[in-house]
Short mmCIF file of C-alpha atoms in Angstrom, two decimals:
data_model
loop_
_atom_site.label_atom_id
_atom_site.label_comp_id
_atom_site.label_asym_id
_atom_site.label_seq_id
_atom_site.Cartn_x
_atom_site.Cartn_y
_atom_site.Cartn_z
CA MET A 1 -89.59 99.41 98.78
CA GLY A 2 -92.19 96.66 98.71
CA ASN A 3 -92.36 92.95 99.38
CA HIS A 4 -92.01 90.23 96.83
CA TYR A 5 -94.98 88.15 95.95
CA HIS A 6 -95.21 84.95 93.94
CA LEU A 7 -97.57 84.02 91.14
CA ILE A 8 -98.51 80.67 89.68
CA VAL A 9 -99.50 81.08 86.03
CA ASP A 10 -100.48 78.48 83.42
CA LEU A 11 -99.14 79.50 80.02
CA ASN A 12 -101.23 78.69 76.98
CA THR A 13 -98.90 77.49 74.23
CA GLY A 14 -101.75 77.52 71.71
CA ASN A 15 -101.10 74.14 70.21
CA ASP A 16 -103.60 71.88 71.97
CA ARG A 17 -101.01 70.88 74.53
CA PRO A 18 -101.59 71.13 78.25
CA ALA A 19 -100.77 74.52 79.72
CA VAL A 20 -97.24 75.06 80.99
CA ARG A 21 -97.16 76.08 84.64
CA ILE A 22 -94.63 78.71 85.68
CA ARG A 23 -93.72 80.32 88.97
CA ALA A 24 -93.13 84.06 88.73
CA MET A 25 -92.20 86.72 91.25
CA ARG A 26 -92.86 90.43 91.38
CA LEU A 27 -92.21 93.33 93.68
CA GLN A 28 -95.19 94.72 95.53
CA GLN A 29 -94.98 98.50 95.13
CA HIS A 30 -95.96 100.96 97.85
CA GLY A 31 -97.57 98.29 99.97
CA GLU A 32 -100.47 97.89 97.55
CA LEU A 33 -102.04 94.50 97.13
CA PRO A 34 -101.57 93.30 93.54
CA GLN A 35 -104.63 93.44 91.31
CA PHE A 36 -104.92 90.73 88.68
CA ALA A 37 -107.29 89.62 86.04
CA SER A 38 -107.21 85.87 85.60
CA THR A 39 -105.82 86.29 82.05
CA VAL A 40 -102.39 87.85 81.87
CA TYR A 41 -99.80 88.22 79.11
CA VAL A 42 -96.42 86.89 80.10
CA HIS A 43 -93.18 87.97 78.47
CA TRP A 44 -89.61 86.91 79.04
CA SER A 45 -86.50 88.05 77.23
CA PRO A 46 -84.10 85.61 75.55
CA ASP A 47 -81.35 87.36 77.52
CA GLU A 48 -82.99 86.16 80.74
CA CYS A 49 -83.08 82.51 79.60
CA VAL A 50 -80.02 80.47 80.42
CA ALA A 51 -79.57 77.26 78.44
CA LEU A 52 -77.76 74.58 80.41
CA VAL A 53 -76.21 71.47 79.03
CA LYS A 54 -76.40 68.50 81.37
CA PRO A 55 -72.92 67.54 82.63
CA GLU A 56 -71.85 64.04 81.73
CA LYS A 57 -71.93 61.57 84.61
CA SER A 58 -68.45 60.54 85.64
CA MET N 1 -45.91 71.60 124.22
CA VAL N 2 -48.28 71.88 121.27
CA GLN N 3 -47.58 74.63 118.78
CA PRO N 4 -49.45 75.27 115.56
CA LEU N 5 -47.35 75.12 112.45
CA ALA N 6 -45.47 78.39 112.07
CA LEU N 7 -45.16 78.87 108.34
CA PRO N 8 -41.97 80.61 107.19
CA HIS N 9 -42.37 83.28 104.56
CA PRO N 10 -41.93 81.51 101.20
CA THR N 11 -39.29 84.04 100.11
CA ALA N 12 -37.18 82.98 103.10
CA ILE N 13 -36.76 79.44 101.83
CA GLY N 14 -36.63 79.73 98.08
CA GLY N 15 -36.96 83.29 96.94
CA THR N 16 -40.30 82.50 95.33
CA VAL N 17 -43.22 84.91 95.20
CA PRO N 18 -45.65 84.18 98.06
CA PRO N 19 -48.98 82.77 96.85
CA ASP N 20 -51.97 85.12 96.67
CA HIS N 21 -54.13 82.38 98.12
CA ASP N 22 -54.23 80.83 101.58
CA ILE N 23 -55.64 77.44 100.59
CA GLU N 24 -55.15 75.35 97.49
CA LEU N 25 -56.80 71.99 96.82
CA ARG N 26 -55.38 69.90 93.98
CA LYS N 27 -57.29 66.91 92.62
CA ILE N 28 -58.72 65.90 96.00
CA PHE N 29 -60.48 62.55 96.32
CA LYS N 30 -61.86 60.94 99.48
CA MET N 31 -63.10 57.36 99.46
CA PHE N 32 -65.24 55.74 102.16
CA GLY N 33 -65.74 51.99 101.70
CA GLY N 34 -65.20 52.12 97.95
CA GLN N 35 -67.54 55.11 97.51
CA ALA N 36 -66.19 58.51 96.54
CA ALA N 37 -67.44 61.09 99.07
CA VAL N 38 -65.30 63.77 97.40
CA ARG N 39 -64.02 63.52 93.84
CA ASP N 40 -61.67 65.58 91.74
CA VAL N 41 -61.93 68.81 93.71
CA ASP N 42 -59.66 71.68 92.70
CA PHE N 43 -59.88 75.22 94.01
CA GLN N 44 -57.98 78.05 95.64
CA VAL N 45 -59.17 80.31 98.42
CA HIS N 46 -57.73 83.81 98.19
CA LYS N 47 -56.23 85.67 101.14
CA GLY N 48 -58.81 87.56 103.17
CA GLU N 49 -61.72 85.98 101.33
CA LEU N 50 -65.01 84.69 102.76
CA PHE N 51 -65.37 81.52 100.73
CA SER N 52 -68.43 79.28 101.10
CA ILE N 53 -68.86 75.64 100.18
CA LEU N 54 -72.57 75.22 99.48
CA GLY N 55 -74.46 72.01 98.86
CA PRO N 56 -77.22 69.69 100.07
CA SER N 57 -76.79 67.27 102.97
CA GLY N 58 -74.44 64.41 102.11
CA CYS N 59 -72.75 66.15 99.17
CA GLY N 60 -69.28 65.91 100.79
CA LYS N 61 -68.83 69.53 101.88
CA THR N 62 -68.11 68.77 105.55
CA THR N 63 -65.71 65.99 104.56
CA LEU N 64 -63.89 68.54 102.40
CA LEU N 65 -63.66 70.99 105.33
CA ARG N 66 -62.45 68.24 107.66
CA MET N 67 -59.65 67.43 105.20
CA ILE N 68 -58.54 71.09 105.18
CA ALA N 69 -58.67 71.09 109.01
CA GLY N 70 -56.64 67.89 109.21
CA PHE N 71 -59.34 65.70 110.81
CA GLU N 72 -59.40 63.52 107.66
CA GLU N 73 -56.67 62.74 105.14
CA PRO N 74 -57.48 62.79 101.42
CA SER N 75 -57.38 59.45 99.59
CA ALA N 76 -55.62 61.27 96.75
CA GLY N 77 -54.58 64.82 95.93
CA GLU N 78 -52.82 67.64 97.70
CA ILE N 79 -53.88 70.33 100.16
CA LEU N 80 -51.64 73.38 100.51
CA ILE N 81 -52.03 76.12 103.12
CA GLY N 82 -49.98 79.25 102.55
CA GLY N 83 -48.22 77.40 99.75
CA TYR N 84 -47.09 74.52 101.97
CA PRO N 85 -48.26 70.90 101.57
CA MET N 86 -50.33 69.66 104.51
CA VAL N 87 -50.16 65.92 103.86
CA GLY N 88 -49.23 64.24 107.12
CA VAL N 89 -49.51 67.48 109.12
CA PRO N 90 -51.86 66.81 112.09
CA ALA N 91 -54.82 69.11 112.80
CA HIS N 92 -53.22 70.84 115.78
CA ARG N 93 -50.16 71.78 113.73
CA ARG N 94 -52.11 73.43 110.91
CA PRO N 95 -52.54 77.24 110.90
CA VAL N 96 -56.33 76.92 110.92
CA ASN N 97 -59.05 76.87 113.57
CA THR N 98 -62.48 75.32 113.20
CA VAL N 99 -65.84 76.58 114.49
CA PHE N 100 -68.37 73.75 114.69
CA GLN N 101 -72.16 73.90 114.40
CA SER N 102 -72.47 72.52 117.95
CA TYR N 103 -69.91 75.13 119.17
CA ALA N 104 -68.14 72.36 121.18
CA LEU N 105 -67.75 74.62 124.23
CA PHE N 106 -66.59 73.19 127.57
CA GLY N 107 -69.63 73.32 129.84
CA HIS N 108 -67.60 73.36 133.08
CA MET N 109 -65.53 76.37 132.02
CA ASN N 110 -66.66 79.98 131.94
CA VAL N 111 -66.47 82.02 128.73
CA ARG N 112 -63.03 83.43 129.51
CA ASP N 113 -61.55 79.98 130.21
CA ASN N 114 -63.16 78.52 127.09
CA VAL N 115 -61.51 81.18 124.95
CA ALA N 116 -58.18 80.86 126.78
CA PHE N 117 -58.06 77.07 126.53
CA GLY N 118 -56.02 76.78 123.32
CA LEU N 119 -53.50 79.37 124.48
CA LYS N 120 -53.02 77.66 127.85
CA VAL N 121 -52.47 74.28 126.19
CA ARG N 122 -49.73 75.94 124.16
CA HIS N 123 -48.19 77.44 127.33
CA VAL N 124 -48.58 81.02 126.16
CA PRO N 125 -47.47 83.36 129.02
CA LYS N 126 -50.30 84.23 131.42
CA ALA N 127 -50.21 88.00 130.81
CA GLU N 128 -50.41 87.44 127.05
CA VAL N 129 -53.30 84.99 127.49
CA GLN N 130 -55.26 87.58 129.46
CA GLU N 131 -54.64 90.29 126.89
CA ARG N 132 -55.52 88.12 123.90
CA VAL N 133 -58.66 86.71 125.52
CA LYS N 134 -59.80 90.23 126.40
CA ASN N 135 -59.27 91.38 122.81
CA ALA N 136 -60.99 88.31 121.33
CA LEU N 137 -64.05 88.80 123.57
CA LYS N 138 -64.15 92.48 122.64
CA LEU N 139 -64.16 91.53 118.94
CA VAL N 140 -67.29 89.43 119.39
CA ARG N 141 -68.85 91.93 121.85
CA LEU N 142 -68.81 89.57 124.83
CA GLU N 143 -66.29 91.38 127.02
CA LYS N 144 -68.86 91.74 129.84
CA LEU N 145 -69.87 88.07 129.85
CA GLY N 146 -66.47 86.49 130.57
CA ASP N 147 -67.61 84.99 133.90
CA ARG N 148 -70.69 83.27 132.53
CA PHE N 149 -70.92 79.57 131.73
CA PRO N 150 -72.13 78.31 128.32
CA LYS N 151 -75.53 77.21 129.68
CA GLN N 152 -76.13 80.82 130.81
CA LEU N 153 -75.75 82.12 127.24
CA SER N 154 -78.11 82.29 124.28
CA GLY N 155 -77.34 80.32 121.10
CA GLY N 156 -75.99 83.43 119.39
CA GLN N 157 -73.74 84.23 122.34
CA GLN N 158 -72.41 80.66 122.44
CA GLN N 159 -71.67 80.92 118.74
CA ARG N 160 -69.70 84.12 119.38
CA VAL N 161 -67.68 82.39 122.14
CA ALA N 162 -66.80 79.62 119.67
CA LEU N 163 -65.71 82.27 117.19
CA ALA N 164 -63.61 84.09 119.81
CA ARG N 165 -61.98 80.79 120.75
CA ALA N 166 -60.95 80.33 117.12
CA LEU N 167 -59.78 83.93 116.60
CA VAL N 168 -57.71 84.11 119.79
CA ASN N 169 -55.22 81.69 118.23
CA ARG N 170 -54.62 84.14 115.36
CA PRO N 171 -55.08 81.48 112.70
CA ARG N 172 -54.29 82.07 109.08
CA VAL N 173 -57.67 80.59 108.17
CA VAL N 174 -60.91 80.10 110.12
CA LEU N 175 -62.99 77.08 109.06
CA LEU N 176 -66.70 77.24 109.88
CA ASP N 177 -68.88 74.13 109.67
CA GLU N 178 -72.54 75.25 109.45
CA PRO N 179 -71.73 77.90 112.09
CA LEU N 180 -75.25 79.35 112.22
CA GLY N 181 -77.17 76.13 111.65
CA ALA N 182 -78.39 75.81 115.25
CA LEU N 183 -79.82 79.34 115.45
CA ASP N 184 -83.38 80.42 114.74
CA LEU N 185 -84.06 82.37 111.56
CA LYS N 186 -84.01 85.88 113.03
CA LEU N 187 -80.82 85.34 115.00
CA ARG N 188 -79.21 83.60 112.04
CA LYS N 189 -79.81 86.67 109.83
CA GLN N 190 -78.34 88.92 112.51
CA MET N 191 -75.30 86.69 112.97
CA GLN N 192 -74.72 86.52 109.21
CA VAL N 193 -74.17 90.26 109.21
CA GLU N 194 -71.94 90.09 112.31
CA LEU N 195 -69.87 87.26 110.84
CA SER N 196 -69.41 89.13 107.57
CA ASN N 197 -68.44 92.40 109.32
CA LEU N 198 -65.98 90.62 111.59
CA GLN N 199 -64.35 88.81 108.68
CA HIS N 200 -63.96 92.00 106.65
CA ASP N 201 -62.62 93.97 109.64
CA LEU N 202 -60.04 91.32 110.52
CA GLY N 203 -59.12 90.39 106.95
CA ILE N 204 -58.68 86.73 107.96
CA THR N 205 -59.61 84.09 105.41
CA PHE N 206 -62.88 82.33 106.29
CA VAL N 207 -64.00 79.07 104.70
CA MET N 208 -67.62 78.30 105.58
CA VAL N 209 -69.64 75.18 104.88
CA THR N 210 -73.39 75.67 104.61
CA HIS N 211 -76.48 74.13 103.06
CA ASP N 212 -78.28 77.49 103.25
CA GLN N 213 -78.05 79.08 99.80
CA GLU N 214 -79.35 82.44 100.99
CA GLU N 215 -76.66 82.55 103.68
CA ALA N 216 -73.92 81.65 101.20
CA LEU N 217 -75.08 84.19 98.61
CA SER N 218 -75.59 87.04 101.06
CA ILE N 219 -72.22 87.09 102.85
CA SER N 220 -69.66 85.28 100.67
CA ASP N 221 -67.09 86.76 98.33
CA ARG N 222 -67.17 83.52 96.34
CA VAL N 223 -69.24 80.36 96.53
CA ALA N 224 -68.38 76.78 95.51
CA VAL N 225 -71.53 74.78 94.77
CA MET N 226 -71.02 71.09 95.52
CA ASN N 227 -73.10 68.12 94.39
CA GLN N 228 -72.44 64.42 94.89
CA GLY N 229 -68.84 64.97 95.96
CA HIS N 230 -67.97 67.25 93.08
CA ILE N 231 -67.73 71.04 92.67
CA GLU N 232 -70.20 72.09 89.96
CA GLN N 233 -69.37 75.80 89.91
CA ILE N 234 -67.24 78.38 91.71
CA GLY N 235 -67.85 82.10 91.45
CA PRO N 236 -69.12 85.29 93.05
CA PRO N 237 -72.73 85.05 94.28
CA SER N 238 -74.15 87.16 91.42
CA GLU N 239 -72.48 84.94 88.84
CA ILE N 240 -73.72 81.76 90.53
CA TYR N 241 -77.27 83.13 90.59
CA ASN N 242 -77.44 84.80 87.18
CA HIS N 243 -75.18 82.53 85.16
CA PRO N 244 -75.45 79.00 86.55
CA HIS N 245 -73.38 76.49 84.63
CA THR N 246 -75.44 73.37 85.34
CA PRO N 247 -79.09 72.47 85.92
CA PHE N 248 -78.21 71.49 89.49
CA VAL N 249 -76.75 74.92 90.31
CA ALA N 250 -79.73 76.70 88.70
CA ASP N 251 -82.17 74.61 90.71
CA PHE N 252 -80.34 74.46 94.06
CA VAL N 253 -79.41 78.14 94.24
CA GLY N 254 -82.56 80.23 94.35
CA ASP N 255 -85.91 79.50 92.76
CA THR N 256 -86.21 78.81 89.05
CA ASN N 257 -88.31 77.37 86.24
CA LEU N 258 -86.56 74.59 84.35
CA PHE N 259 -87.68 73.53 80.87
CA GLU N 260 -86.31 70.39 79.23
CA CYS N 261 -85.73 71.28 75.58
CA GLN N 262 -84.64 70.02 72.21
CA ILE N 263 -82.22 72.36 70.42
CA LEU N 264 -83.57 73.26 66.97
CA ASP N 265 -81.05 75.79 65.70
CA GLN N 266 -78.36 78.25 66.73
CA ASP N 267 -77.89 81.88 65.83
CA GLY N 268 -74.80 83.68 67.11
CA ALA N 269 -74.91 83.83 70.87
CA TYR N 270 -78.39 82.27 71.07
CA LEU N 271 -80.00 78.87 70.74
CA GLU N 272 -83.47 78.25 69.37
CA LEU N 273 -85.22 75.56 71.39
CA LYS N 274 -88.53 73.80 71.85
CA SER N 275 -89.50 72.58 75.28
CA LEU N 276 -90.96 69.10 75.68
CA THR N 277 -94.09 70.87 76.90
CA GLY N 278 -94.39 72.87 73.67
CA LEU N 279 -92.84 76.27 74.50
CA ALA N 280 -90.76 77.95 71.78
CA ILE N 281 -87.75 79.43 73.56
CA VAL N 282 -84.72 81.46 72.53
CA ALA N 283 -81.94 81.37 75.13
CA ILE N 284 -78.34 82.39 75.60
CA LYS N 285 -75.96 79.75 74.31
CA PRO N 286 -73.87 78.24 77.12
CA ASP N 287 -70.08 78.37 76.94
CA THR N 288 -70.02 74.60 77.28
CA TRP N 289 -72.31 74.00 74.25
CA GLN N 290 -70.73 71.61 71.75
CA LYS N 291 -73.47 71.01 69.21
CA ASP N 292 -75.53 69.23 71.86
CA THR N 293 -79.09 68.46 70.78
CA ALA N 294 -80.73 68.82 74.18
CA ALA N 295 -80.54 71.37 76.97
CA ILE N 296 -82.38 72.55 80.04
CA VAL N 297 -83.45 76.21 80.06
CA SER N 298 -83.61 78.08 83.36
CA VAL N 299 -85.76 81.20 83.81
CA ARG N 300 -85.76 82.83 87.25
CA PRO N 301 -89.25 83.74 88.55
CA GLU N 302 -88.47 87.46 88.66
CA LYS N 303 -87.46 87.48 84.98
CA PHE N 304 -91.05 87.17 83.76
CA THR N 305 -92.87 90.42 83.06
CA PHE N 306 -96.66 90.86 82.86
CA LEU N 307 -98.52 92.98 80.34
CA ARG N 308 -102.18 93.90 80.05
CA SER N 309 -102.43 93.26 76.32
CA HIS N 310 -101.04 90.90 73.72
CA ARG N 311 -98.03 91.98 71.66
CA PRO N 312 -96.80 89.92 68.72
CA THR N 313 -93.28 89.45 70.01
CA LEU N 314 -91.10 86.50 70.80
CA GLN N 315 -91.78 84.76 74.10
CA HIS N 316 -95.01 86.56 74.79
CA LEU N 317 -97.86 84.26 75.72
CA PRO N 318 -101.27 84.52 77.30
CA GLY N 319 -101.60 82.78 80.61
CA ASN N 320 -104.17 82.01 83.23
CA GLY N 321 -103.27 83.12 86.70
CA GLN N 322 -103.92 80.39 89.24
CA GLN N 323 -102.76 81.82 92.53
CA HIS N 324 -100.56 84.48 93.98
CA PHE N 325 -98.91 84.53 97.36
CA VAL N 326 -98.37 87.55 99.57
CA TYR N 327 -96.63 86.97 102.93
CA GLY N 328 -96.98 83.24 102.26
CA GLN N 329 -100.79 83.47 102.04
CA PRO N 330 -102.28 82.13 98.80
CA LEU N 331 -104.82 84.54 97.29
CA PRO N 332 -107.16 83.96 94.36
CA PHE N 333 -106.84 85.97 91.16
CA ASP N 334 -109.44 88.68 90.53
CA CYS N 335 -108.91 89.80 94.10
#
């Protein structure tokens, strides 16, 4: 069991807009320090995205 | 002579089925100077449940607890305990006991006398007081510290005395107002486990107020998330975390990424969206969706996966790593 570590990644949307910054988290396996290249490919499943409708103010 | 309210069994007075919940709140409102501190709160707390009311400071959660305890009366609505209305029933006649964040122990009394206080006030026979105090101290593992005074105890031990003082009265429900809030992090974690074990062993209903989302999620059977006087969602911890109903719940409980989006289309159980920052997103359609045109999408940090190469699939984008944090220490990429 490892520790969790956090990553700050700027996503390139490819349409001349500013990058979109996300905060991600991963599990550090076997006590190893994570190795990263500065360019990573980020994937997220639609089933992990929860759409929320703003409640109306009462 | 002060006696707590002895509730008759409901079948004894009407032949009705006893309720499967200990507490029921119906349309509760509380106004302070024209401002609603609590508004339109409805929920039930099941028998033997550890139920947490979670929210930021000033959201009305302590006011709600104080109304259940009888220290405040609702401006509107009904509170029932064991199926019986509590309107007009004073705090000392309700079958509940409260544990406060400050413990509220009597400094001039030793541990044993602190725990015995409520029983003595009610003129419980001396032999019974001794037996019940002994059992209550055993429950919280303080049986050897009965002669000590509060100032001779650690914060965790004082908290356990406060708990014993509540349990010795054999209440139907124990109310806990930020019970671990005064403890340091390590002790708080330890006491969370002790509190949870004690509650499950005794089977008494606990209602706990906390602003600590990790505490609420780790030991509660169900959690009510409160915001600006209103309950935004009630459910088991996993449901609150994985299926938040509102942007507030998603943001307050745990860490998340929130994207403000326009809804472009719908397809079965999914919505197709575009974030204001330009991300194309497909997300699960919320139960509450009624052809709304805007939504906020929540993606938990641990839901992102990282690949070495590009794949032409939905929601797969190149990114530039900025920083990563191990043990709270920021490290550069390419380390």
